[in-house]
Structures are given as structure tokens and as C-alpha cells.
Short mmCIF file of C-alpha atoms in Angstrom, two decimals:
data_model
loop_
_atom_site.label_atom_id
_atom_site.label_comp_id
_atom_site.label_asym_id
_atom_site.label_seq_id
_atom_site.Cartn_x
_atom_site.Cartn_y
_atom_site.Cartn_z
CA UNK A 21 146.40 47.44 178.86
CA UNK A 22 143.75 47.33 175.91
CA UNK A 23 140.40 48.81 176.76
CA UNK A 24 137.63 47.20 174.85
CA UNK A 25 134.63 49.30 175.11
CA UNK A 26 134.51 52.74 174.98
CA UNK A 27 134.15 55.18 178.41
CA UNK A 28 131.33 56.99 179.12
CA UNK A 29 132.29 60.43 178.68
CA UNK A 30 132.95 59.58 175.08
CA UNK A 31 129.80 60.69 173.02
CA UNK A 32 129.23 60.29 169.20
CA UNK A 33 127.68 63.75 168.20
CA UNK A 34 126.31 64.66 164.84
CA UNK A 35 128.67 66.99 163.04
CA UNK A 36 127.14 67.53 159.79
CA UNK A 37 123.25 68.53 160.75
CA UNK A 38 123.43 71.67 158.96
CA UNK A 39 123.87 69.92 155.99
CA UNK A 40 121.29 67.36 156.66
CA UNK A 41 118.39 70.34 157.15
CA UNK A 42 119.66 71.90 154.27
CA UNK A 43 119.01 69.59 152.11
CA UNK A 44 115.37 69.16 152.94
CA UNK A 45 115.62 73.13 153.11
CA UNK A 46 116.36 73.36 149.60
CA UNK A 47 113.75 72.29 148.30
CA UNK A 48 111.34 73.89 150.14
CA UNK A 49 112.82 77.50 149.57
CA UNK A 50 110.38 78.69 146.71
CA UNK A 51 107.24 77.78 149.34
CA UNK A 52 104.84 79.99 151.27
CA UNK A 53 105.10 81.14 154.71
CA UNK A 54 107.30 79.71 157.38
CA UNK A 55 107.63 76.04 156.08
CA UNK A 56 110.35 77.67 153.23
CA UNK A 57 112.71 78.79 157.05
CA UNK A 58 111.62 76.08 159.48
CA UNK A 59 112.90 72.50 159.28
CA UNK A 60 110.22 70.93 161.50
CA UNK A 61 107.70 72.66 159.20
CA UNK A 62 109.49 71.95 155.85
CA UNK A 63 110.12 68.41 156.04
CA UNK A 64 106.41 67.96 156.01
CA UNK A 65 105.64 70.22 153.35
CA UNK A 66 108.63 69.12 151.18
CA UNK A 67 107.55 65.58 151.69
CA UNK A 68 103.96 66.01 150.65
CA UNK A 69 105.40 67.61 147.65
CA UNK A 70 107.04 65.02 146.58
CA UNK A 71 104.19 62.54 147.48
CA UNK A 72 101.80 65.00 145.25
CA UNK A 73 104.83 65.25 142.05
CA UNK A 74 104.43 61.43 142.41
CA UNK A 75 101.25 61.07 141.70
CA UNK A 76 100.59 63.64 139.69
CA UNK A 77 103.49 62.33 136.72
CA UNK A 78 100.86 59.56 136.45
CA UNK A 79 97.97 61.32 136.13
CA UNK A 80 99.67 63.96 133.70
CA UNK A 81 99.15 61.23 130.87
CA UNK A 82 95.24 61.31 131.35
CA UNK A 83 94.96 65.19 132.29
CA UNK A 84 97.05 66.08 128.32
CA UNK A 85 94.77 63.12 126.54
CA UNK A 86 91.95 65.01 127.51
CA UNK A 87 93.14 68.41 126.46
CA UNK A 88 94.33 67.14 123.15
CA UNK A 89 90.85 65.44 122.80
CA UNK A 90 89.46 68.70 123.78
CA UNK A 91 91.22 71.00 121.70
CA UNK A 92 90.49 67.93 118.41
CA UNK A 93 86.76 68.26 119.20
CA UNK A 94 86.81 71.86 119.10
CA UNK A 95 88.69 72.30 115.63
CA UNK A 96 86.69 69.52 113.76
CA UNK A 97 83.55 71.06 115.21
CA UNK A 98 84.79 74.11 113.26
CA UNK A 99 85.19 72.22 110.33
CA UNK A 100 81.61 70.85 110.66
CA UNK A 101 82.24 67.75 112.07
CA UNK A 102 82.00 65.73 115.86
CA UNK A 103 84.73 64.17 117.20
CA UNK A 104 83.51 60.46 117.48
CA UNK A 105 83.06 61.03 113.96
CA UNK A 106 85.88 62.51 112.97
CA UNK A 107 88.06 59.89 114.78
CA UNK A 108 86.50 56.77 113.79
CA UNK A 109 86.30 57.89 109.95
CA UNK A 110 90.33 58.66 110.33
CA UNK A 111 90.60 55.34 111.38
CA UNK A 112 88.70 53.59 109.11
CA UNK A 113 90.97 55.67 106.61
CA UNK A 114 93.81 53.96 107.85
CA UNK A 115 95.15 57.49 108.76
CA UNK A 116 97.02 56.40 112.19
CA UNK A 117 97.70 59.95 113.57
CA UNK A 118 97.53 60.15 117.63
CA UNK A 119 95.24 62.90 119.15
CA UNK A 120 98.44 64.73 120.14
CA UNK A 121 99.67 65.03 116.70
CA UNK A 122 96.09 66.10 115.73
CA UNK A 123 95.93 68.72 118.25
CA UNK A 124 99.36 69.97 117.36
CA UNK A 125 98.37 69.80 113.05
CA UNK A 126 95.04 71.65 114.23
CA UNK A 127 96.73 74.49 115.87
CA UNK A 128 100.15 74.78 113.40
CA UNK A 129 99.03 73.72 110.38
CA UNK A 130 95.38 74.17 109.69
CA UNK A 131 95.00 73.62 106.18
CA UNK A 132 96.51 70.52 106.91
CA UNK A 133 93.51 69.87 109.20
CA UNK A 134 91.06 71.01 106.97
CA UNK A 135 91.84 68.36 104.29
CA UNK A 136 91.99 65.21 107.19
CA UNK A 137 88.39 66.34 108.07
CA UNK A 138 87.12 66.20 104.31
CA UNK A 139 88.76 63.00 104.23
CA UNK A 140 87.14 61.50 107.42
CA UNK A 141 83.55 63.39 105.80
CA UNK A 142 84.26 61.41 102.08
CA UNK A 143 84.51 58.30 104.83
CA UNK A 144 81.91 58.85 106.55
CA UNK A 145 79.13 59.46 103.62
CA UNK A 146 80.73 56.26 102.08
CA UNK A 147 80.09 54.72 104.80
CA UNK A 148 76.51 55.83 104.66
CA UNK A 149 75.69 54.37 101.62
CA UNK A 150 77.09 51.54 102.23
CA UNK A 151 75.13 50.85 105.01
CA UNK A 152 72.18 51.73 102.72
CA UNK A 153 73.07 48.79 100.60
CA UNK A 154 70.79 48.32 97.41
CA UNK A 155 67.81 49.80 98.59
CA UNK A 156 65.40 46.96 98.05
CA UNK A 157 63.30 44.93 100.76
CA UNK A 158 65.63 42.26 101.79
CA UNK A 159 63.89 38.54 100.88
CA UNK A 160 62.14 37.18 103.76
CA UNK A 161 60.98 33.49 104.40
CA UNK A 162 57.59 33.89 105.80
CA UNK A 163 57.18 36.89 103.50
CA UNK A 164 57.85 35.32 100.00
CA UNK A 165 54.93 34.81 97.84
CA UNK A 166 54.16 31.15 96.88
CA UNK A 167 52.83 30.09 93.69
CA UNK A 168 50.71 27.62 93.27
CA UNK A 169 50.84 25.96 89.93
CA UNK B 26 49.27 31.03 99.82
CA UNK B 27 51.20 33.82 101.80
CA UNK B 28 52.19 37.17 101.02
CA UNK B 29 53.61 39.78 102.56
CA UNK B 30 51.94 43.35 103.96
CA UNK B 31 55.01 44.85 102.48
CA UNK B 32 53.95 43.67 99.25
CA UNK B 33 50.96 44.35 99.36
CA UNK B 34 51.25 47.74 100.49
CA UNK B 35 53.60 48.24 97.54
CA UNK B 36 51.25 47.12 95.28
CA UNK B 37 48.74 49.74 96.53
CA UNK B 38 50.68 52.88 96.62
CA UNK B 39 53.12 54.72 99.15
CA UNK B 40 54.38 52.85 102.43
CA UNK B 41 53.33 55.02 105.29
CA UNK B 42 55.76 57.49 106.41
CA UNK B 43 57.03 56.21 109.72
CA UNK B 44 60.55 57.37 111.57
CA UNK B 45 62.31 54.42 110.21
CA UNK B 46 61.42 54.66 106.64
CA UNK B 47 64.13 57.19 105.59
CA UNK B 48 67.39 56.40 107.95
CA UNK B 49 68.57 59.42 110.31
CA UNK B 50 71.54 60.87 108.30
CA UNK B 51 70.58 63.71 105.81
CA UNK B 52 70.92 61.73 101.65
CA UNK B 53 74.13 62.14 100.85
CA UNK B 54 75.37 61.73 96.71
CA UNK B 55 78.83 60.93 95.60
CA UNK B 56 79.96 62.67 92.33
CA UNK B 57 80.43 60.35 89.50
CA UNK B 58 83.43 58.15 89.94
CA UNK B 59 84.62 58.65 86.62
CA UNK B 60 84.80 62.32 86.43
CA UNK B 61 86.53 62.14 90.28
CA UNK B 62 89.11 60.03 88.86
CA UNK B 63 89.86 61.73 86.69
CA UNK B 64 90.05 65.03 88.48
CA UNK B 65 92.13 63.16 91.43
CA UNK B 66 94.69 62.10 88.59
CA UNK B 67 94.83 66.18 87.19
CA UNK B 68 95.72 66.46 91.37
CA UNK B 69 98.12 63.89 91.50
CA UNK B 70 99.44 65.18 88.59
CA UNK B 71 100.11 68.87 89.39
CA UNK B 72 101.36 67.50 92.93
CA UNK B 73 104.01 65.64 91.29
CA UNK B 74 104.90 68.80 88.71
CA UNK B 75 105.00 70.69 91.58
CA UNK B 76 107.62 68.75 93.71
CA UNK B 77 109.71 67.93 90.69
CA UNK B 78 109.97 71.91 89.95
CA UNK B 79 110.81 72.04 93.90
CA UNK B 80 107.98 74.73 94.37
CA UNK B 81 107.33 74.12 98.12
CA UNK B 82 109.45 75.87 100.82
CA UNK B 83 109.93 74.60 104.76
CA UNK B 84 108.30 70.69 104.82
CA UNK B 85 107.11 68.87 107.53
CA UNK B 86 106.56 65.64 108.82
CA UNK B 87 104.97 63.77 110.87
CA UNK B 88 107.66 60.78 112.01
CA UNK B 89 106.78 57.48 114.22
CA UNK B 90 109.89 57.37 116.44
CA UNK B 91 110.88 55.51 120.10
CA UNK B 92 107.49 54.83 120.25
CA UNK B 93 105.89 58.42 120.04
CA UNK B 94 104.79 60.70 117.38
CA UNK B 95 106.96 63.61 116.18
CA UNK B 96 105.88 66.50 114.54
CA UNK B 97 109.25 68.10 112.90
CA UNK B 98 110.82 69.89 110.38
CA UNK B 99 114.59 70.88 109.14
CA UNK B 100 116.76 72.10 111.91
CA UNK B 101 114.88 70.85 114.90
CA UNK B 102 115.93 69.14 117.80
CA UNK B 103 114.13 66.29 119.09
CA UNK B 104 114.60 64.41 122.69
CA UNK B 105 113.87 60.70 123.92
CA UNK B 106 113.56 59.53 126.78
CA UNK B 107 115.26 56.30 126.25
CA UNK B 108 118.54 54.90 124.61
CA UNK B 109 119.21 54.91 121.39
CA UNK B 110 122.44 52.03 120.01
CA UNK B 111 124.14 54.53 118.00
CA UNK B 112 127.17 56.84 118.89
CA UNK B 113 127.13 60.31 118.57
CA UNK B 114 127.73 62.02 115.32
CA UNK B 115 125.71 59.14 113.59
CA UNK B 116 123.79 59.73 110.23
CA UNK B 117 120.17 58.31 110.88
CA UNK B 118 117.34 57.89 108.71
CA UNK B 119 113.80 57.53 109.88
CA UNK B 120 111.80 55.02 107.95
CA UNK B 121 108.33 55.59 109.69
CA UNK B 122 106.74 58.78 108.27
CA UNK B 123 103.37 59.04 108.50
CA UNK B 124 102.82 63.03 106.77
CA UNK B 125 104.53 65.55 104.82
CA UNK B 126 103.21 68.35 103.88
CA UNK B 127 104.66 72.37 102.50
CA UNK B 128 102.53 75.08 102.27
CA UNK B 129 100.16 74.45 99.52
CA UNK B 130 100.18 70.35 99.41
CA UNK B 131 100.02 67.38 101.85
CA UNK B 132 101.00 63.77 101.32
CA UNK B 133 98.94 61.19 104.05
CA UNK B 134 100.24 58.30 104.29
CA UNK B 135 97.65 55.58 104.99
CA UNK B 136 99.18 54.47 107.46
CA UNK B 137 102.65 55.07 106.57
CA UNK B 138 104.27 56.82 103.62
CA UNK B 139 106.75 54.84 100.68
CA UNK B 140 110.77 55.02 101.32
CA UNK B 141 111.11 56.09 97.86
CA UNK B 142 108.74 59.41 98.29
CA UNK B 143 110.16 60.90 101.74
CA UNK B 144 113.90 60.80 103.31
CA UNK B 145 113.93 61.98 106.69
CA UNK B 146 117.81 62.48 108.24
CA UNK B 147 119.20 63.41 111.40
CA UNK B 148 122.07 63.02 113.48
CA UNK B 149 122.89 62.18 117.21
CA UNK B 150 124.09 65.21 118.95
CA UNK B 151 123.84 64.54 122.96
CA UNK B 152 123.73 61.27 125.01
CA UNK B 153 122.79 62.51 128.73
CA UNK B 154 120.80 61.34 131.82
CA UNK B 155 117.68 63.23 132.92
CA UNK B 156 117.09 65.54 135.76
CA UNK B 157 117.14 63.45 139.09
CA UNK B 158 113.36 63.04 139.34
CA UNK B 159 112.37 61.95 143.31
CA UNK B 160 109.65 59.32 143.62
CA UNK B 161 108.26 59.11 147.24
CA UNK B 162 105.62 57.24 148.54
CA UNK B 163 104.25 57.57 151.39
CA UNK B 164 100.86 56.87 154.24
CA UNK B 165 100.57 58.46 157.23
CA UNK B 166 100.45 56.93 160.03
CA UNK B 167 101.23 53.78 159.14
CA UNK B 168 104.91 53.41 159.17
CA UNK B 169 105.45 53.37 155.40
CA UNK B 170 108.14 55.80 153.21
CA UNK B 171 110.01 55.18 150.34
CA UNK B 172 112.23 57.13 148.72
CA UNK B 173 113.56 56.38 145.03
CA UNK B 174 115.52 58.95 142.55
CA UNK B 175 115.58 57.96 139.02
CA UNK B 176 117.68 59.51 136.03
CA UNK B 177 116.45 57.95 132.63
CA UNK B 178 119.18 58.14 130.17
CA UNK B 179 117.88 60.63 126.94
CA UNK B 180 119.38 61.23 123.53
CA UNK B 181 119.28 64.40 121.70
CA UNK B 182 118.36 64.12 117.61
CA UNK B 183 119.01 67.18 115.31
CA UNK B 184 117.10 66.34 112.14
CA UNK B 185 119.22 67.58 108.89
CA UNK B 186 117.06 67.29 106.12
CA UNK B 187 113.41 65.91 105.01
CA UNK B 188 113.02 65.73 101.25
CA UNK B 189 110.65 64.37 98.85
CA UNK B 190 111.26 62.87 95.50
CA UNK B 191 108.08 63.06 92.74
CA UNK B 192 107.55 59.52 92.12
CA UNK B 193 103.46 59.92 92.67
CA UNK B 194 100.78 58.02 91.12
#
């Protein structure tokens, strides 16, 4: 005769758990205190971790931005120039270098640097003067003298 | 019959001095545009002298590439993050060069530099995947978890050469 459902006595068990908490373990094995031994503990910890690295990969991008535009102020500040000015002149230049490769020139190659900040200061004093314009009164309407003849 | 107090005040002697008559900057004068072009040609000049006698020693460059900037220079090994349709062992050459510069000389490109001045080349060494990186999200308490590993596939670059030929003006 076929039986077709199982007995009682007949249990499924897990075989493999050791393997299972190990391989939460592992990655919680460089962490503090008990939650780098204790499973209960770990799979918290190693899940907030990985919540935080997450999150963080995003916010990397904005965090290095802000060093590199940190580290461009500084150097063109050295060079006797602010960084809004120094960018925007670059620009204008048509000089289409990203703050990381400024950072980068200002630290390895500083001669390099010097010579992009005398180019965005020749920019910027051109763009002085030519904001200046001629230098005369600019013709009004009301203001122009009529002559009666 | 109108005229102007501007005029007027002309006509009499100084304008007042007020905090908009002279604008905020400090005067600034540009040397004579004759004598600077000349002097920029003498540059040019002695630039081009100089890389035709092959006086500079390492070069750099600054390269546009998948997207990102690349500061490199003979011998170095670059990495992107994405694929790139060519096997390995393949000769490349990088168009997009923004800089190169040696020790005593730069060339800026504005934005980029000519194809005839610069001749960056390197070959594809390694075609891999990326560390598995784990993305989890997760809010407590309310039910939610999801797990996701990703591998993005990378390809390794060793650049060969850069050189520069003197064809300045």
C-alpha cells in the first residue's frame, strides 16, 4: 500500500545552520564587543552596516566634491585668488577641467596650477574692462540737450 | 529746453565723489597688445623649439575618458567601472585630451587639445567584475528588507605612451 502523506514522527530539521550564522558571522568579525561572537547580536549590527554602506556610497559623491572644492579654494587663495573667481574665469576660458582634476593638478603639479590661476586673473581683469565699456555717460532721452534753432 | 544735471555738473568742474563713481574692483591696465603678441609668439616659439629638440622628460595628461577625468602619465594603469567593446590586448588611442604638460611647459587645451599635437596610447590588459558590493535597504518596524548584490563589470587600461609633436602656432 502507498502512503500519501508523511507520519508524524518524520520531522524536517535544518542541517546546515552553522553555515547560515556564519555567513552573517563573517561579516561582522572585525566589530566591537560581543556582536563580532553572537548571532542574535550580529545580525543586527551586520545589517545596519550594510543599511549605513548603502547610504553612505551615495553620499560619498557630495562628501569628495566638497573636499576637492575645499582643497581648490585653498590653493587659488594661495595664488591670490577666490574660488568663485577662479572657477567662473576658467570657465569663461573655455578651460573644462573638473574640480577633481584641479585638486589633483594643485597638489601634483603646482606650477601647472600657478599658470591656470594667471589665466583665470588675465580673464577676470578682461572682464573688468569690459564691463567698464568706453567710459562715457551713456545717452539718455530725458537727459539730451535740445536745441532750439 | 532740457538738460541734464550730469551735464551740467560737468560743465562746472568735478562730479562729487560718491561710492558708485569709481566701480569696486581696484583699476586694472593691460600691457600693450602689440608688444604681448609679440612676446606670446617668442613663447610659442621656444615651446615649439623645445618639443622638437625633445627637451621635456615624464609628460602628463589630462584625458576625458568613460565619462570621467583622468589624470595620467606613461606606465599607469587606469580602471573603469563600465565596459569597454574591445578585446584584450587592443591598441587604443584616446582622442579627448584636455592638458599636457612636462616639467617646464604646459599645453591647455581650450577645451580640448588638436589630434595632431598629442597621441595618447594604451592597451586593454584585464576585463573583470567588481567586488560583490551588498545594497540593503531597510525600515524598522515596518516589514520592509531588501537585499541586492551587484558586481559591475570593470576594464583595466595600461597607457603605453603620450607624445607630442611641435606643430604650435
Amino acid at each position: 500500500m502507498v502512503l500519501l502523506s508523511a507520519p508524524r514522527w518524520l520531522r524536517s530539521r535544518l542541517s546546515d545552520r552553522f553555515w547560515r550564522v556564519q555567513e552573517v558571522l563573517k561579516y561582522a568579525r572585525h566589530f566591537r564587543g560581543r556582536k563580532n561572537r553572537c548571532y542574535k547580536l550580529a545580525v543586527r549590527s551586520v545589517r545596519r552596516a550594510f543599511v549605513k554602506s548603502t547610504k553612505a556610497r551615495r553620499e560619498k559623491k557630495r562628501f569628495l566634491r566638497a573636499l576637492w572644492i575645499t582643497r581648490i579654494e585653498a590653493a587659488s587663495l594661495e595664488h591670490g585668488l577666490k574660488y568663485p573667481a577662479f572657477i567662473s574665469n576658467l570657465l569663461k576660458s573655455q578651460v573644462e577641467l573638473n574640480r577633481k582634476m584641479l585638486a589633483d593638478l594643485a597638489i601634483y603639479e603646482p606650477k601647472t596650477f600657478k599658470s591656470l590661476a594667471a589665466l583665470a586673473q588675465r580673464r577676470r581683469q578682461e572682464g573688468f574692462l569690459a564691463a567698464l565699456g568706453d567710459g562715457k555717460e551713456p545717452e539718455g532721452i530725458f537727459s539730451r540737450i535740445v536745441h532750439h534753432y | 529746453r532740457h538738460q541734464s544735471s550730469q551735464s551740467t555738473a560737468v560743465q562746472e568742474g568735478l562730479v562729487a565723489k560718491t561710492s558708485l563713481t569709481s566701480p569696486p574692483w581696484p583699476e586694472v591696465k593691460l600691457p600693450d597688445p602689440a608688444e604681448e603678441a609679440k612676446y606670446h609668439a617668442e613663447v610659442v616659439q621656444k615651446v615649439n623649439n623645445m618639443i622638437a629638440a625633445g627637451q621635456y622628460g615624464r609628460l602628463f595628461a589630462v584625458v576625458h575618458f568613460a565619462s570621467k577625468q583622468w589624470k595620467i602619465t606613461s606606465e599607469d594603469l587606469i580602471m573603469m567601472d563600465n565596459v569597454l567593446e574591445a578585446e584584450c590586448g587592443d591598441r587604443i588611442r584616446m582622442e579627448k585630451v584636455l592638458l599636457v604638460g612636462a616639467d617646464d611647459f604646459t599645453l591647455i587645451g581650450r577645451p580640448l587639445l588638436g589630434k595632431e599635437l598629442v597621441r595618447v596610447e594604451a592597451t586593454v590588459i584585464e576585463k573583470t567584475e567588481s567586488w560583490p558590493k551588498i545594497n540593503v535597504r531597510f525600515w524598522r518596524r515596518h516589514n520592509y528588507q531588501k537585499k541586492k548584490i551587484i558586481t559591475n563589470p570593470q576594464t583595466v587600461l595600461r597607457i603605453n605612451t603620450i607624445e607630442i609633436f611641435p606643430c604650435l602656432s
